[in-house]
mmCIF file of C-alpha atoms in Angstrom:
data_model
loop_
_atom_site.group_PDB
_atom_site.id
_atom_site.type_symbol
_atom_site.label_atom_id
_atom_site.label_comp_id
_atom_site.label_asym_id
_atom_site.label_seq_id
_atom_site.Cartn_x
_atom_site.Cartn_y
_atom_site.Cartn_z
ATOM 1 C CA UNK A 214 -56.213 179.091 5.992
ATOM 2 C CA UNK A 215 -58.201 181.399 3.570
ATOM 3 C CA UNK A 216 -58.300 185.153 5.068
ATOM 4 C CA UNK A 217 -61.285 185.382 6.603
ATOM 5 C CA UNK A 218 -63.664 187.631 6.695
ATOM 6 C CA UNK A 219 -65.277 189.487 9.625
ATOM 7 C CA UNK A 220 -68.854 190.950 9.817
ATOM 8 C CA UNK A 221 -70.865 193.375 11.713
ATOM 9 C CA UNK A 222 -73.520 192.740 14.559
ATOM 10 C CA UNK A 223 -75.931 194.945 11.612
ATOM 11 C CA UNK A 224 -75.261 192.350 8.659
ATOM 12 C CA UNK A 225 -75.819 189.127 11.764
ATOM 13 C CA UNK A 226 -79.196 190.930 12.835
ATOM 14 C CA UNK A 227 -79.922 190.900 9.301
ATOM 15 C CA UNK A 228 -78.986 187.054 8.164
ATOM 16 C CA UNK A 229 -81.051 186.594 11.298
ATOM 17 C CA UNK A 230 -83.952 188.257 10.711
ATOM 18 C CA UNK A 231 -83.935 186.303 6.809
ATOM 19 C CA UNK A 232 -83.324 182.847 8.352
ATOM 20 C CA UNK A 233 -86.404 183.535 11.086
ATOM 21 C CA UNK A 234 -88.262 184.915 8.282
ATOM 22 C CA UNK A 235 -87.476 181.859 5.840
ATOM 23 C CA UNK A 236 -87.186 179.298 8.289
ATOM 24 C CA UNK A 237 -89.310 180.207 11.161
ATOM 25 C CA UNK A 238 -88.098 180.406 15.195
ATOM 26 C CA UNK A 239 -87.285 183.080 17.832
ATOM 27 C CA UNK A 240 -86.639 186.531 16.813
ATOM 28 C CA UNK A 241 -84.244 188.993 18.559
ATOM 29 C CA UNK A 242 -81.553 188.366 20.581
ATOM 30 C CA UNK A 243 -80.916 187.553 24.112
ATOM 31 C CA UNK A 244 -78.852 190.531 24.811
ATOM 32 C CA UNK A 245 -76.689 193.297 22.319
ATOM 33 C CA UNK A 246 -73.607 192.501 24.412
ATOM 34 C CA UNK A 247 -73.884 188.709 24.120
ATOM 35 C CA UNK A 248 -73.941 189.525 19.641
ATOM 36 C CA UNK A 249 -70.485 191.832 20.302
ATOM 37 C CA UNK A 250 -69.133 189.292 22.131
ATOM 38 C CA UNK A 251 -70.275 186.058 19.861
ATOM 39 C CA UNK A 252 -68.541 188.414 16.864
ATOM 40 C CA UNK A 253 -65.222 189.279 18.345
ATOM 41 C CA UNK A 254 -64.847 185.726 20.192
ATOM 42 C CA UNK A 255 -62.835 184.376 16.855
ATOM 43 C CA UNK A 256 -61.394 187.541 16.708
ATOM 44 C CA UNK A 257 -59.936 186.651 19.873
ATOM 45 C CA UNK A 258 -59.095 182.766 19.647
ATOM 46 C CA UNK A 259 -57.410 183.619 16.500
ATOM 47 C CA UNK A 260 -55.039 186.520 18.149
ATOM 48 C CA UNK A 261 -54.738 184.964 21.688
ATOM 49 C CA UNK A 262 -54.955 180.882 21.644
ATOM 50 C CA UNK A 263 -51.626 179.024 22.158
ATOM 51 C CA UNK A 264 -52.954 176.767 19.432
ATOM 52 C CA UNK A 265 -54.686 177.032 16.154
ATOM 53 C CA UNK A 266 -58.470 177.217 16.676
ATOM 54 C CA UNK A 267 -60.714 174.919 13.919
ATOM 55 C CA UNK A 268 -63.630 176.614 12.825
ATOM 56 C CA UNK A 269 -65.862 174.658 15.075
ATOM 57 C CA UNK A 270 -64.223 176.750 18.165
ATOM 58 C CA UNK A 271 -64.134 179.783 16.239
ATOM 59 C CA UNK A 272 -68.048 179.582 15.446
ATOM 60 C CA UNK A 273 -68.461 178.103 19.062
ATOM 61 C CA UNK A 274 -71.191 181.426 20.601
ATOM 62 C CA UNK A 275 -74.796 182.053 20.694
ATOM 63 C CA UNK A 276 -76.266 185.083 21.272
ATOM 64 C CA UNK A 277 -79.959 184.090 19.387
ATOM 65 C CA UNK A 278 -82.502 182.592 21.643
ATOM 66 C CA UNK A 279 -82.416 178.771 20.606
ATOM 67 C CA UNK A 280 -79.704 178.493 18.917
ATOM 68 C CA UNK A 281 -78.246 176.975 21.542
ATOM 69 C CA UNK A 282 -79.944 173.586 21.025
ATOM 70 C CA UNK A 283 -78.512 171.103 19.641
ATOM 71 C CA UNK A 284 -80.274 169.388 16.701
#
């Protein structure tokens, strides 16, 4: 796997804020602690899980309203 890189809640809120802008939907989040924990969740799998996580697990948390939805 390709080192990967990691980014701050500041640089989400701001892809977030472009998408919304671009794209239209919800703005915000549900709740600051819900982002932290959404960021450091891969962080986790990847240190902690018996087996290799796939990127699907690792990108597996929501912390914008509706993004929860599947399309």
């Amino acid at each position: 796997m390709n080192q990967l890189i990691w980014i701050a809640d500041g640089v989400a809120l701001a892809i977030h804020h472009r998408q919304i802008a671009e794209h239209g939907g919800l703005e915000g989040i549900r709740d600051e602690g819900l982002l932290e924990s959404a960021l450091s969740r891969p962080q986790n799998l990847l240190a902690y899980s018996e087996s290799h996580p796939d990127m699907a697990s690792l990108a597996a948390a929501y912390a914008y309203p509706g993004n929860s939805k599947k399309c």
